[in-house]
């Protein structure tokens, strides 16, 4: 197996679509094909099914393996559900995984969002708003209700592939102790942190995220 045969498959975060990954994927080697899979509540304005059905959609679209499967924010829960079931997943990358059980109540979540937003560069707001409007607030709210109760840490205990968890150093939605707990749950977990980043790492730090994915592609292709 050579690195060129390993593909990258990514699932956008809550309310985001393929545009959120453009900067990252443009920095990956052309020899390693990359695919973005929008889902209901994550780039698609459609009724949001249960987590198992969302995972089924990804599994049906994976194509030939092996793949490095990446998620951001709430899509990390879908990625984990796929990785525990599909042997084509050679490596998992989780950027700012949710949902920390402490943030399942709307009040706590709203406060964390506001604190995290304060650490984000305001220049990205138009890009984010365009994607959120494309997905629609109804689908976004339905996705959060569906996925927030899921215990990603328990699910990752059944994932055989290496799992890399990366948080922004200023991310309040994915706190350091929560990221550490997620890593401990995975049999082959690793933790990374992007200095100066908050939650929207795919938007604000595409170089660092792309470098991480390139490393995973190389390891998966050995």
mmCIF file of C-alpha atoms in Angstrom:
data_model
loop_
_atom_site.group_PDB
_atom_site.id
_atom_site.type_symbol
_atom_site.label_atom_id
_atom_site.label_comp_id
_atom_site.label_asym_id
_atom_site.label_seq_id
_atom_site.Cartn_x
_atom_site.Cartn_y
_atom_site.Cartn_z
ATOM 1 C CA UNK A 1 0.000 0.000 0.000
ATOM 2 C CA UNK A 2 1.248 3.499 -0.817
ATOM 3 C CA UNK A 3 0.123 6.825 0.683
ATOM 4 C CA UNK A 4 -1.493 7.818 -2.622
ATOM 5 C CA UNK A 5 -4.082 5.038 -2.144
ATOM 6 C CA UNK A 6 -5.327 6.428 1.160
ATOM 7 C CA UNK A 7 -8.241 8.825 0.790
ATOM 8 C CA UNK A 8 -9.439 11.618 3.073
ATOM 9 C CA UNK A 9 -13.142 11.836 3.879
ATOM 10 C CA UNK A 10 -14.428 14.716 6.011
ATOM 11 C CA UNK A 11 -17.821 15.556 7.502
ATOM 12 C CA UNK A 12 -18.589 19.271 8.140
ATOM 13 C CA UNK A 13 -19.512 20.531 11.585
ATOM 14 C CA UNK A 14 -22.877 21.746 12.843
ATOM 15 C CA UNK A 15 -24.464 24.031 10.237
ATOM 16 C CA UNK A 16 -21.327 24.084 8.087
ATOM 17 C CA UNK A 17 -20.868 22.744 4.572
ATOM 18 C CA UNK A 18 -18.083 21.892 2.141
ATOM 19 C CA UNK A 19 -16.907 25.526 2.145
ATOM 20 C CA UNK A 20 -15.620 25.103 5.689
ATOM 21 C CA UNK A 21 -13.028 22.584 4.471
ATOM 22 C CA UNK A 22 -11.893 24.307 1.251
ATOM 23 C CA UNK A 23 -8.767 25.838 2.773
ATOM 24 C CA UNK A 24 -7.706 22.570 4.382
ATOM 25 C CA UNK A 25 -8.328 20.274 1.431
ATOM 26 C CA UNK A 26 -6.566 22.607 -1.009
ATOM 27 C CA UNK A 27 -3.409 22.036 1.044
ATOM 28 C CA UNK A 28 -3.519 18.238 0.796
ATOM 29 C CA UNK A 29 -1.479 16.350 -1.829
ATOM 30 C CA UNK A 30 -3.245 15.872 -5.150
ATOM 31 C CA UNK A 31 -2.209 12.221 -5.060
ATOM 32 C CA UNK A 32 -4.568 11.608 -2.114
ATOM 33 C CA UNK A 33 -8.191 12.260 -3.128
ATOM 34 C CA UNK A 34 -10.337 14.101 -0.600
ATOM 35 C CA UNK A 35 -14.123 14.108 -0.259
ATOM 36 C CA UNK A 36 -16.515 16.233 1.792
ATOM 37 C CA UNK A 37 -19.763 14.523 2.819
ATOM 38 C CA UNK A 38 -22.448 17.076 3.821
ATOM 39 C CA UNK A 39 -25.257 15.596 5.903
ATOM 40 C CA UNK A 40 -28.588 16.849 7.265
ATOM 41 C CA UNK A 41 -27.788 19.642 9.700
ATOM 42 C CA UNK A 42 -24.217 19.677 8.418
ATOM 43 C CA UNK A 43 -24.505 21.347 5.038
ATOM 44 C CA UNK A 44 -27.899 19.921 4.049
ATOM 45 C CA UNK A 45 -31.282 21.493 4.752
ATOM 46 C CA UNK A 46 -33.096 18.193 5.317
ATOM 47 C CA UNK A 47 -34.864 16.434 8.181
ATOM 48 C CA UNK A 48 -32.245 15.111 10.581
ATOM 49 C CA UNK A 49 -32.447 11.365 11.282
ATOM 50 C CA UNK A 50 -31.006 9.475 14.237
ATOM 51 C CA UNK A 51 -27.249 9.174 14.656
ATOM 52 C CA UNK A 52 -27.246 5.610 13.349
ATOM 53 C CA UNK A 53 -28.869 6.730 10.101
ATOM 54 C CA UNK A 54 -26.391 9.583 9.703
ATOM 55 C CA UNK A 55 -23.573 7.069 10.135
ATOM 56 C CA UNK A 56 -25.234 4.831 7.541
ATOM 57 C CA UNK A 57 -25.127 7.703 5.037
ATOM 58 C CA UNK A 58 -21.406 8.123 5.551
ATOM 59 C CA UNK A 59 -20.718 4.399 5.358
ATOM 60 C CA UNK A 60 -22.647 4.175 2.093
ATOM 61 C CA UNK A 61 -20.530 6.999 0.645
ATOM 62 C CA UNK A 62 -17.056 5.987 1.841
ATOM 63 C CA UNK A 63 -16.062 4.171 -1.328
ATOM 64 C CA UNK A 64 -12.998 1.981 -1.463
ATOM 65 C CA UNK A 65 -10.767 2.056 1.591
ATOM 66 C CA UNK A 66 -8.617 2.793 3.379
ATOM 67 C CA UNK A 67 -9.691 6.279 4.465
ATOM 68 C CA UNK A 68 -8.673 8.900 6.975
ATOM 69 C CA UNK A 69 -12.024 10.030 8.361
ATOM 70 C CA UNK A 70 -12.195 13.501 9.882
ATOM 71 C CA UNK A 71 -14.893 15.426 11.692
ATOM 72 C CA UNK A 72 -15.236 18.866 13.216
ATOM 73 C CA UNK A 73 -17.309 19.819 16.228
ATOM 74 C CA UNK A 74 -20.654 17.969 16.262
ATOM 75 C CA UNK A 75 -19.802 15.842 13.221
ATOM 76 C CA UNK A 76 -17.151 14.123 15.356
ATOM 77 C CA UNK A 77 -19.976 12.134 16.911
ATOM 78 C CA UNK A 78 -21.010 10.852 13.485
ATOM 79 C CA UNK A 79 -17.394 10.074 12.599
ATOM 80 C CA UNK A 80 -16.993 8.043 15.801
ATOM 81 C CA UNK A 81 -20.175 6.095 15.036
ATOM 82 C CA UNK A 82 -18.809 5.239 11.583
ATOM 83 C CA UNK A 83 -15.330 4.333 12.814
ATOM 84 C CA UNK A 84 -16.604 1.820 15.348
ATOM 85 C CA UNK A 85 -18.431 -0.061 12.576
ATOM 86 C CA UNK A 86 -16.408 0.250 9.365
ATOM 87 C CA UNK A 87 -12.971 -1.378 8.898
ATOM 88 C CA UNK A 88 -12.209 0.907 5.950
ATOM 89 C CA UNK A 89 -11.467 3.681 8.460
ATOM 90 C CA UNK A 90 -7.682 3.554 8.863
ATOM 91 C CA UNK A 91 -7.421 6.669 11.054
ATOM 92 C CA UNK A 92 -9.756 9.142 12.744
ATOM 93 C CA UNK A 93 -9.220 12.881 13.244
ATOM 94 C CA UNK A 94 -11.563 14.735 15.599
ATOM 95 C CA UNK A 95 -11.307 18.528 15.638
ATOM 96 C CA UNK A 96 -12.956 20.103 18.677
ATOM 97 C CA UNK A 97 -15.210 17.099 19.423
ATOM 98 C CA UNK A 98 -18.545 17.601 21.156
ATOM 99 C CA UNK A 99 -20.684 17.152 23.172
ATOM 100 C CA UNK A 100 -19.104 17.662 26.576
ATOM 101 C CA UNK A 101 -21.796 16.385 29.004
ATOM 102 C CA UNK A 102 -21.463 19.647 30.961
ATOM 103 C CA UNK A 103 -22.778 21.546 27.916
ATOM 104 C CA UNK A 104 -25.932 19.581 27.195
ATOM 105 C CA UNK A 105 -28.208 22.204 28.695
ATOM 106 C CA UNK A 106 -28.953 25.048 26.331
ATOM 107 C CA UNK A 107 -27.982 27.749 28.804
ATOM 108 C CA UNK A 108 -24.533 26.305 29.390
ATOM 109 C CA UNK A 109 -24.056 25.675 25.683
ATOM 110 C CA UNK A 110 -25.059 29.233 24.768
ATOM 111 C CA UNK A 111 -22.618 30.685 27.274
ATOM 112 C CA UNK A 112 -19.798 28.473 25.974
ATOM 113 C CA UNK A 113 -20.613 29.498 22.401
ATOM 114 C CA UNK A 114 -20.406 33.177 23.334
ATOM 115 C CA UNK A 115 -17.106 32.730 25.156
ATOM 116 C CA UNK A 116 -15.650 30.752 22.255
ATOM 117 C CA UNK A 117 -16.938 33.257 19.692
ATOM 118 C CA UNK A 118 -15.034 35.992 21.493
ATOM 119 C CA UNK A 119 -11.848 34.126 20.663
ATOM 120 C CA UNK A 120 -12.623 33.781 16.958
ATOM 121 C CA UNK A 121 -11.486 36.309 14.320
ATOM 122 C CA UNK A 122 -14.443 38.407 13.190
ATOM 123 C CA UNK A 123 -13.377 38.229 9.546
ATOM 124 C CA UNK A 124 -14.780 34.715 9.308
ATOM 125 C CA UNK A 125 -18.307 35.719 10.383
ATOM 126 C CA UNK A 126 -19.671 36.277 6.823
ATOM 127 C CA UNK A 127 -18.403 32.839 5.736
ATOM 128 C CA UNK A 128 -19.957 31.162 8.740
ATOM 129 C CA UNK A 129 -23.290 32.961 8.404
ATOM 130 C CA UNK A 130 -23.538 31.998 4.728
ATOM 131 C CA UNK A 131 -23.110 28.328 5.624
ATOM 132 C CA UNK A 132 -25.473 28.433 8.584
ATOM 133 C CA UNK A 133 -28.160 30.079 6.449
ATOM 134 C CA UNK A 134 -27.622 27.455 3.749
ATOM 135 C CA UNK A 135 -28.137 24.637 6.244
ATOM 136 C CA UNK A 136 -30.914 26.415 8.102
ATOM 137 C CA UNK A 137 -31.526 26.946 11.830
ATOM 138 C CA UNK A 138 -34.221 24.258 11.975
ATOM 139 C CA UNK A 139 -31.861 21.535 10.734
ATOM 140 C CA UNK A 140 -29.078 22.794 12.986
ATOM 141 C CA UNK A 141 -31.293 22.713 16.084
ATOM 142 C CA UNK A 142 -32.578 19.241 15.177
ATOM 143 C CA UNK A 143 -29.024 17.952 14.744
ATOM 144 C CA UNK A 144 -27.987 19.243 18.157
ATOM 145 C CA UNK A 145 -31.010 17.594 19.796
ATOM 146 C CA UNK A 146 -30.229 14.294 18.071
ATOM 147 C CA UNK A 147 -26.512 14.165 18.805
ATOM 148 C CA UNK A 148 -25.964 16.001 22.091
ATOM 149 C CA UNK A 149 -26.976 13.016 24.276
ATOM 150 C CA UNK A 150 -24.541 10.656 22.518
ATOM 151 C CA UNK A 151 -21.465 9.657 24.541
ATOM 152 C CA UNK A 152 -18.648 9.949 22.022
ATOM 153 C CA UNK A 153 -16.143 8.868 24.675
ATOM 154 C CA UNK A 154 -17.943 5.562 25.230
ATOM 155 C CA UNK A 155 -18.257 5.012 21.488
ATOM 156 C CA UNK A 156 -14.549 5.620 20.894
ATOM 157 C CA UNK A 157 -13.678 2.810 23.294
ATOM 158 C CA UNK A 158 -14.796 0.469 20.507
ATOM 159 C CA UNK A 159 -12.796 2.120 17.690
ATOM 160 C CA UNK A 160 -9.742 0.043 16.687
ATOM 161 C CA UNK A 161 -8.187 2.712 14.436
ATOM 162 C CA UNK A 162 -5.851 5.411 15.796
ATOM 163 C CA UNK A 163 -7.797 8.470 16.942
ATOM 164 C CA UNK A 164 -6.268 11.951 16.982
ATOM 165 C CA UNK A 165 -8.161 14.593 18.960
ATOM 166 C CA UNK A 166 -7.213 18.209 18.301
ATOM 167 C CA UNK A 167 -8.562 21.262 20.078
ATOM 168 C CA UNK A 168 -7.881 24.951 19.735
ATOM 169 C CA UNK A 169 -6.071 26.275 22.779
ATOM 170 C CA UNK A 170 -8.841 28.888 23.227
ATOM 171 C CA UNK A 171 -11.779 26.540 22.583
ATOM 172 C CA UNK A 172 -14.416 26.718 25.317
ATOM 173 C CA UNK A 173 -16.737 24.213 23.624
ATOM 174 C CA UNK A 174 -14.036 21.556 23.694
ATOM 175 C CA UNK A 175 -12.197 22.219 26.944
ATOM 176 C CA UNK A 176 -8.804 20.693 27.652
ATOM 177 C CA UNK A 177 -10.096 18.227 30.240
ATOM 178 C CA UNK A 178 -12.894 17.073 27.927
ATOM 179 C CA UNK A 179 -10.446 16.547 25.040
ATOM 180 C CA UNK A 180 -8.205 14.560 27.379
ATOM 181 C CA UNK A 181 -11.149 12.380 28.444
ATOM 182 C CA UNK A 182 -12.017 11.684 24.806
ATOM 183 C CA UNK A 183 -8.429 10.686 24.081
ATOM 184 C CA UNK A 184 -8.259 8.384 27.112
ATOM 185 C CA UNK A 185 -11.377 6.591 25.928
ATOM 186 C CA UNK A 186 -9.826 5.600 22.601
ATOM 187 C CA UNK A 187 -7.523 2.559 22.721
ATOM 188 C CA UNK A 188 -5.131 4.326 20.325
ATOM 189 C CA UNK A 189 -5.804 7.957 21.174
ATOM 190 C CA UNK A 190 -3.509 10.967 20.712
ATOM 191 C CA UNK A 191 -4.060 14.583 21.730
ATOM 192 C CA UNK A 192 -2.988 17.717 19.901
ATOM 193 C CA UNK A 193 -3.590 21.427 20.383
ATOM 194 C CA UNK A 194 -3.437 24.361 17.987
ATOM 195 C CA UNK A 195 -2.032 27.472 19.630
ATOM 196 C CA UNK A 196 -4.097 30.625 19.216
ATOM 197 C CA UNK A 197 -7.105 28.762 17.794
ATOM 198 C CA UNK A 198 -10.608 28.605 19.216
ATOM 199 C CA UNK A 199 -13.300 26.254 17.850
ATOM 200 C CA UNK A 200 -13.363 26.966 14.110
ATOM 201 C CA UNK A 201 -9.929 25.511 13.361
ATOM 202 C CA UNK A 202 -10.828 24.415 9.834
ATOM 203 C CA UNK A 203 -11.555 28.054 8.971
ATOM 204 C CA UNK A 204 -8.876 29.835 10.929
ATOM 205 C CA UNK A 205 -5.910 27.414 10.877
ATOM 206 C CA UNK A 206 -6.060 25.429 7.621
ATOM 207 C CA UNK A 207 -2.271 25.035 7.448
ATOM 208 C CA UNK A 208 -2.105 23.291 10.822
ATOM 209 C CA UNK A 209 -5.134 21.094 10.128
ATOM 210 C CA UNK A 210 -3.829 20.122 6.692
ATOM 211 C CA UNK A 211 -0.424 19.249 8.153
ATOM 212 C CA UNK A 212 -2.148 16.999 10.648
ATOM 213 C CA UNK A 213 -4.118 15.224 7.928
ATOM 214 C CA UNK A 214 -1.005 14.778 5.788
ATOM 215 C CA UNK A 215 0.673 13.068 8.722
ATOM 216 C CA UNK A 216 -2.280 10.725 9.141
ATOM 217 C CA UNK A 217 -2.284 9.926 5.424
ATOM 218 C CA UNK A 218 1.393 9.026 5.544
ATOM 219 C CA UNK A 219 0.979 6.801 8.594
ATOM 220 C CA UNK A 220 -2.107 5.083 7.187
ATOM 221 C CA UNK A 221 -0.320 4.395 3.924
ATOM 222 C CA UNK A 222 2.687 2.623 5.423
#
